[in-house]
PDB file of C-alpha atoms in Angstrom:
ATOM      1  CA  MET T 931      27.838  -9.933  62.973  1.00  0.00           C
ATOM      2  CA  ASN T 932      29.052 -13.121  64.104  1.00  0.00           C
ATOM      3  CA  ILE T 933      27.388 -12.885  67.496  1.00  0.00           C
ATOM      4  CA  SER T 934      23.985 -14.352  68.842  1.00  0.00           C
ATOM      5  CA  ALA T 935      21.668 -12.489  70.897  1.00  0.00           C
ATOM      6  CA  MET T 936      19.353 -12.755  75.051  1.00  0.00           C
ATOM      7  CA  VAL T 937      16.835 -11.657  76.195  1.00  0.00           C
ATOM      8  CA  LEU T 938      17.611 -11.926  79.427  1.00  0.00           C
ATOM      9  CA  ALA T 939      14.058 -12.351  81.177  1.00  0.00           C
ATOM     10  CA  GLY T 940      14.210 -15.261  83.784  1.00  0.00           C
ATOM     11  CA  GLY T 941      14.300 -12.629  87.056  1.00  0.00           C
ATOM     12  CA  GLU T 942      11.420 -13.743  89.820  1.00  0.00           C
ATOM     13  CA  SER T 943       9.737  -9.396  89.717  1.00  0.00           C
ATOM     14  CA  ARG T 944       9.877  -8.891  93.672  1.00  0.00           C
ATOM     15  CA  ARG T 945       9.951  -5.554  93.750  1.00  0.00           C
ATOM     16  CA  MET T 946       8.064  -4.787  90.793  1.00  0.00           C
ATOM     17  CA  SER T 947       5.579  -7.281  92.167  1.00  0.00           C
ATOM     18  CA  LYS T 948       4.440  -8.590  88.108  1.00  0.00           C
ATOM     19  CA  ASP T 949       5.723  -9.688  85.682  1.00  0.00           C
ATOM     20  CA  LYS T 950       9.023  -7.353  84.014  1.00  0.00           C
ATOM     21  CA  ALA T 951       8.848  -8.487  80.590  1.00  0.00           C
ATOM     22  CA  THR T 952       4.640  -7.630  80.176  1.00  0.00           C
ATOM     23  CA  LEU T 953       5.044  -3.623  81.501  1.00  0.00           C
ATOM     24  CA  LEU T 954       3.860  -1.164  79.153  1.00  0.00           C
ATOM     25  CA  PHE T 955       7.454   1.567  78.485  1.00  0.00           C
ATOM     26  CA  ARG T 956       6.112   4.245  76.709  1.00  0.00           C
ATOM     27  CA  GLY T 957       3.651   2.206  74.511  1.00  0.00           C
ATOM     28  CA  LYS T 958       5.183  -1.573  74.157  1.00  0.00           C
ATOM     29  CA  SER T 959       5.656  -3.704  76.252  1.00  0.00           C
ATOM     30  CA  LEU T 960       9.161  -4.482  77.690  1.00  0.00           C
ATOM     31  CA  TRP T 961       9.844  -7.805  75.666  1.00  0.00           C
ATOM     32  CA  GLN T 962       9.116  -6.045  72.554  1.00  0.00           C
ATOM     33  CA  ILE T 963      11.085  -3.213  72.630  1.00  0.00           C
ATOM     34  CA  GLN T 964      14.228  -5.353  74.204  1.00  0.00           C
ATOM     35  CA  LEU T 965      13.297  -7.892  70.887  1.00  0.00           C
ATOM     36  CA  GLU T 966      12.707  -5.410  67.992  1.00  0.00           C
ATOM     37  CA  LEU T 967      16.685  -3.366  69.021  1.00  0.00           C
ATOM     38  CA  LEU T 968      18.116  -6.798  69.451  1.00  0.00           C
ATOM     39  CA  CYS T 969      16.569  -7.394  66.160  1.00  0.00           C
ATOM     40  CA  LYS T 970      18.096  -4.237  64.080  1.00  0.00           C
ATOM     41  CA  LEU T 971      21.700  -6.010  65.657  1.00  0.00           C
ATOM     42  CA  GLU T 972      21.357  -8.566  62.844  1.00  0.00           C
ATOM     43  CA  PRO T 973      22.415 -11.288  65.215  1.00  0.00           C
ATOM     44  CA  ALA T 974      22.892 -15.012  64.228  1.00  0.00           C
ATOM     45  CA  GLU T 975      19.965 -15.736  66.658  1.00  0.00           C
ATOM     46  CA  ILE T 976      18.123 -14.460  69.289  1.00  0.00           C
ATOM     47  CA  PHE T 977      17.106 -16.408  72.875  1.00  0.00           C
ATOM     48  CA  VAL T 978      14.835 -15.527  75.457  1.00  0.00           C
ATOM     49  CA  SER T 979      16.645 -16.786  78.959  1.00  0.00           C
ATOM     50  CA  ALA T 980      13.888 -17.003  81.518  1.00  0.00           C
ATOM     51  CA  ARG T 981      12.261 -19.545  83.772  1.00  0.00           C
ATOM     52  CA  ALA T 982       9.548 -21.083  81.592  1.00  0.00           C
ATOM     53  CA  ASP T 983       8.712 -20.227  78.316  1.00  0.00           C
ATOM     54  CA  PRO T 984       7.159 -17.275  78.246  1.00  0.00           C
ATOM     55  CA  ALA T 985       3.563 -17.024  76.156  1.00  0.00           C
ATOM     56  CA  TRP T 986       5.177 -13.241  74.783  1.00  0.00           C
ATOM     57  CA  ARG T 987       7.416 -15.276  72.881  1.00  0.00           C
ATOM     58  CA  PRO T 988       8.115 -14.770  68.797  1.00  0.00           C
ATOM     59  CA  ALA T 989       8.095 -18.576  67.239  1.00  0.00           C
ATOM     60  CA  ASP T 990      11.827 -17.337  65.451  1.00  0.00           C
ATOM     61  CA  VAL T 991      13.520 -16.345  68.886  1.00  0.00           C
ATOM     62  CA  GLN T 992      15.081 -19.512  70.772  1.00  0.00           C
ATOM     63  CA  PHE T 993      13.276 -20.829  74.340  1.00  0.00           C
ATOM     64  CA  VAL T 994      16.359 -21.396  76.948  1.00  0.00           C
ATOM     65  CA  PRO T 995      15.337 -22.354  80.309  1.00  0.00           C
ATOM     66  CA  ASP T 996      17.243 -21.411  83.363  1.00  0.00           C
ATOM     67  CA  GLU T 997      19.620 -23.970  84.223  1.00  0.00           C
ATOM     68  CA  LEU T 998      18.479 -24.927  87.634  1.00  0.00           C
ATOM     69  CA  PRO T 999      18.456 -24.731  90.438  1.00  0.00           C
ATOM     70  CA  SER T1000      18.414 -21.160  89.859  1.00  0.00           C
ATOM     71  CA  ARG T1001      21.460 -19.021  90.499  1.00  0.00           C
ATOM     72  CA  GLY T1002      20.303 -15.382  89.270  1.00  0.00           C
ATOM     73  CA  PRO T1003      21.030 -13.675  85.726  1.00  0.00           C
ATOM     74  CA  LEU T1004      23.492 -16.623  86.251  1.00  0.00           C
ATOM     75  CA  SER T1005      21.580 -19.412  85.328  1.00  0.00           C
ATOM     76  CA  GLY T1006      20.403 -18.224  82.253  1.00  0.00           C
ATOM     77  CA  LEU T1007      23.512 -16.722  80.417  1.00  0.00           C
ATOM     78  CA  THR T1008      25.009 -20.325  81.432  1.00  0.00           C
ATOM     79  CA  ALA T1009      22.216 -21.853  79.739  1.00  0.00           C
ATOM     80  CA  THR T1010      23.017 -19.868  76.791  1.00  0.00           C
ATOM     81  CA  LEU T1011      26.427 -20.003  76.476  1.00  0.00           C
ATOM     82  CA  ALA T1012      25.916 -23.828  75.883  1.00  0.00           C
ATOM     83  CA  ARG T1013      23.775 -23.206  72.694  1.00  0.00           C
ATOM     84  CA  ILE T1014      24.843 -20.381  71.299  1.00  0.00           C
ATOM     85  CA  ARG T1015      26.092 -21.240  67.756  1.00  0.00           C
ATOM     86  CA  SER T1016      28.505 -18.087  67.200  1.00  0.00           C
ATOM     87  CA  SER T1017      31.485 -16.943  68.256  1.00  0.00           C
ATOM     88  CA  HIS T1018      29.650 -14.614  71.240  1.00  0.00           C
ATOM     89  CA  LEU T1019      26.516 -13.888  73.343  1.00  0.00           C
ATOM     90  CA  LEU T1020      25.033 -10.420  73.782  1.00  0.00           C
ATOM     91  CA  VAL T1021      22.698 -10.546  76.474  1.00  0.00           C
ATOM     92  CA  LEU T1022      20.122  -7.692  76.704  1.00  0.00           C
ATOM     93  CA  ALA T1023      18.416  -7.456  80.656  1.00  0.00           C
ATOM     94  CA  ILE T1024      14.443  -7.289  80.570  1.00  0.00           C
ATOM     95  CA  ASP T1025      14.605  -4.257  82.606  1.00  0.00           C
ATOM     96  CA  MET T1026      17.250  -1.530  80.091  1.00  0.00           C
ATOM     97  CA  PRO T1027      14.353   0.015  77.872  1.00  0.00           C
ATOM     98  CA  PHE T1028      16.742   2.986  77.265  1.00  0.00           C
ATOM     99  CA  MET T1029      19.127   0.923  75.606  1.00  0.00           C
ATOM    100  CA  SER T1030      20.467   2.401  72.084  1.00  0.00           C
ATOM    101  CA  GLU T1031      20.599   0.278  69.022  1.00  0.00           C
ATOM    102  CA  GLY T1032      24.048   2.501  68.895  1.00  0.00           C
ATOM    103  CA  HIS T1033      25.570   2.196  71.781  1.00  0.00           C
ATOM    104  CA  LEU T1034      24.625  -1.941  71.170  1.00  0.00           C
ATOM    105  CA  ARG T1035      26.144  -1.206  68.247  1.00  0.00           C
ATOM    106  CA  TYR T1036      29.587   0.177  70.067  1.00  0.00           C
ATOM    107  CA  LEU T1037      30.141  -2.830  72.399  1.00  0.00           C
ATOM    108  CA  CYS T1038      30.268  -5.042  69.263  1.00  0.00           C
ATOM    109  CA  ASN T1039      32.657  -3.406  67.327  1.00  0.00           C
ATOM    110  CA  GLY T1040      35.299  -3.935  70.722  1.00  0.00           C
ATOM    111  CA  ILE T1041      35.111  -7.210  70.736  1.00  0.00           C
ATOM    112  CA  GLY T1042      38.102  -9.871  69.975  1.00  0.00           C
ATOM    113  CA  THR T1043      37.964 -13.493  68.403  1.00  0.00           C
ATOM    114  CA  ASP T1044      37.922 -14.711  71.298  1.00  0.00           C
ATOM    115  CA  ARG T1045      37.058 -12.154  74.134  1.00  0.00           C
ATOM    116  CA  GLY T1046      33.597 -10.015  74.973  1.00  0.00           C
ATOM    117  CA  VAL T1047      32.880  -6.578  76.044  1.00  0.00           C
ATOM    118  CA  LEU T1048      32.442  -5.796  79.614  1.00  0.00           C
ATOM    119  CA  PRO T1049      30.629  -2.105  79.802  1.00  0.00           C
ATOM    120  CA  ILE T1050      31.930  -0.651  83.148  1.00  0.00           C
ATOM    121  CA  ILE T1051      30.046   2.498  85.286  1.00  0.00           C
ATOM    122  CA  GLY T1052      32.582   3.480  88.561  1.00  0.00           C
ATOM    123  CA  ARG T1053      33.630   0.438  89.355  1.00  0.00           C
ATOM    124  CA  ARG T1054      30.825  -1.972  88.884  1.00  0.00           C
ATOM    125  CA  ALA T1055      30.227  -4.151  85.914  1.00  0.00           C
ATOM    126  CA  GLU T1056      26.998  -4.159  84.021  1.00  0.00           C
ATOM    127  CA  PRO T1057      27.225  -8.270  83.089  1.00  0.00           C
ATOM    128  CA  LEU T1058      23.331  -8.134  81.674  1.00  0.00           C
ATOM    129  CA  ALA T1059      24.957  -5.988  79.283  1.00  0.00           C
ATOM    130  CA  ALA T1060      27.504  -7.021  77.177  1.00  0.00           C
ATOM    131  CA  ILE T1061      28.854  -9.591  75.175  1.00  0.00           C
ATOM    132  CA  TYR T1062      31.306 -12.853  76.083  1.00  0.00           C
ATOM    133  CA  PRO T1063      32.826 -15.247  73.335  1.00  0.00           C
ATOM    134  CA  GLY T1064      31.526 -18.958  73.611  1.00  0.00           C
ATOM    135  CA  GLU T1065      35.188 -19.454  75.462  1.00  0.00           C
ATOM    136  CA  ALA T1066      33.609 -18.403  78.691  1.00  0.00           C
ATOM    137  CA  TYR T1067      31.576 -21.402  78.940  1.00  0.00           C
ATOM    138  CA  ASP T1068      33.533 -23.226  80.750  1.00  0.00           C
ATOM    139  CA  THR T1069      34.280 -20.499  83.676  1.00  0.00           C
ATOM    140  CA  PHE T1070      30.539 -19.636  84.292  1.00  0.00           C
ATOM    141  CA  ALA T1071      29.288 -23.564  84.371  1.00  0.00           C
ATOM    142  CA  ALA T1072      32.594 -23.463  86.883  1.00  0.00           C
ATOM    143  CA  THR T1073      31.004 -20.771  88.532  1.00  0.00           C
ATOM    144  CA  PHE T1074      27.548 -22.352  88.192  1.00  0.00           C
ATOM    145  CA  SER T1075      28.231 -25.143  90.193  1.00  0.00           C
ATOM    146  CA  GLY T1076      30.916 -23.748  92.743  1.00  0.00           C
ATOM    147  CA  ALA T1077      29.095 -21.900  95.348  1.00  0.00           C
ATOM    148  CA  ASP T1078      30.000 -17.766  94.924  1.00  0.00           C
ATOM    149  CA  PHE T1079      27.395 -16.858  92.441  1.00  0.00           C
ATOM    150  CA  SER T1080      27.825 -13.168  91.904  1.00  0.00           C
ATOM    151  CA  MET T1081      28.109 -11.937  88.045  1.00  0.00           C
ATOM    152  CA  GLN T1082      30.512  -8.610  89.328  1.00  0.00           C
ATOM    153  CA  THR T1083      32.955 -11.398  90.857  1.00  0.00           C
ATOM    154  CA  LEU T1084      32.466 -13.950  88.220  1.00  0.00           C
ATOM    155  CA  THR T1085      32.826 -10.982  85.262  1.00  0.00           C
ATOM    156  CA  ASN T1086      36.063  -9.540  87.255  1.00  0.00           C
ATOM    157  CA  GLN T1087      37.658 -13.292  87.087  1.00  0.00           C
ATOM    158  CA  LEU T1088      37.102 -13.487  83.390  1.00  0.00           C
ATOM    159  CA  VAL T1089      39.059  -9.933  82.263  1.00  0.00           C
ATOM    160  CA  LYS T1090      41.916 -11.484  84.859  1.00  0.00           C
ATOM    161  CA  ILE T1091      42.083 -14.483  82.367  1.00  0.00           C
ATOM    162  CA  GLY T1092      41.860 -11.927  79.187  1.00  0.00           C
ATOM    163  CA  VAL T1093      38.157 -13.069  77.731  1.00  0.00           C
ATOM    164  CA  LEU T1094      36.632  -9.588  78.056  1.00  0.00           C
ATOM    165  CA  ARG T1095      38.294  -6.484  77.868  1.00  0.00           C
ATOM    166  CA  ILE T1096      36.537  -3.199  80.304  1.00  0.00           C
ATOM    167  CA  VAL T1097      34.875  -0.710  78.716  1.00  0.00           C
ATOM    168  CA  ARG T1098      34.248   2.375  80.646  1.00  0.00           C
ATOM    169  CA  VAL T1099      31.038   3.675  79.647  1.00  0.00           C
ATOM    170  CA  PRO T1100      30.844   7.583  79.120  1.00  0.00           C
ATOM    171  CA  GLU T1101      28.670   9.567  81.774  1.00  0.00           C
ATOM    172  CA  LYS T1102      26.593  10.846  78.991  1.00  0.00           C
ATOM    173  CA  GLU T1103      26.147   6.843  77.610  1.00  0.00           C
ATOM    174  CA  GLN T1104      25.530   6.044  81.472  1.00  0.00           C
ATOM    175  CA  ARG T1105      21.474   6.610  81.213  1.00  0.00           C
ATOM    176  CA  PHE T1106      20.884   3.534  78.701  1.00  0.00           C
ATOM    177  CA  TYR T1107      22.275   0.975  81.457  1.00  0.00           C
ATOM    178  CA  ARG T1108      19.046   2.814  83.649  1.00  0.00           C
ATOM    179  CA  ASN T1109      16.429  -0.112  84.984  1.00  0.00           C
ATOM    180  CA  LEU T1110      12.762  -0.743  86.249  1.00  0.00           C
ATOM    181  CA  ASN T1111      13.119  -2.688  89.159  1.00  0.00           C
ATOM    182  CA  ALA T1112      10.150  -1.449  91.358  1.00  0.00           C
ATOM    183  CA  PRO T1113       6.937   0.057  90.284  1.00  0.00           C
ATOM    184  CA  GLY T1114       8.460   4.151  91.740  1.00  0.00           C
ATOM    185  CA  ASP T1115      10.853   3.798  88.541  1.00  0.00           C
ATOM    186  CA  LEU T1116       8.001   4.036  86.343  1.00  0.00           C
ATOM    187  CA  ASP T1117       6.946   6.969  87.966  1.00  0.00           C
ATOM    188  CA  ASP T1118      10.233   8.774  88.169  1.00  0.00           C
ATOM    189  CA  ILE T1119       9.813   8.043  84.136  1.00  0.00           C
ATOM    190  CA  CYS T1120       6.633   9.128  83.131  1.00  0.00           C
TER     191      CYS T1120
END
């Protein structure tokens, strides 16, 4: 597969009140779960995007600091898209431990030469588990320099200009997109 992959780990984890990346989930830290999953896809390169280089980052995984000033996920995605050597970038948020290899392969099979895929659940895009083509960089950079940093607005624009293809997520697969934001989210699972 001619894709790069990234774990997006730049959030402040305010609601969780501790670094999500190091949270244990089913005996493993979230960063281990996500990196192991991405490795199974055999991407051309793997990145970790965060505010600072995390101590847990393996040596063979490249660190990309968020673009400053911080614009949420837009910062990490913009910085990483600028560095990829492949045609596409698969992004996976650190706090989505339910994602499966099979589902990510399904998304990868939906990309085109210059088009990525954007999962949609109901009317809401899932931009932190999507695949962006390198051609999306200019739109990301313009959004980063603008006034609206919403990933929903950005992905809607990318769909309109034909850079992203919508993939409707069937109800039985929506569980893959569940994320862990607060301590109660872990209690609901255990």
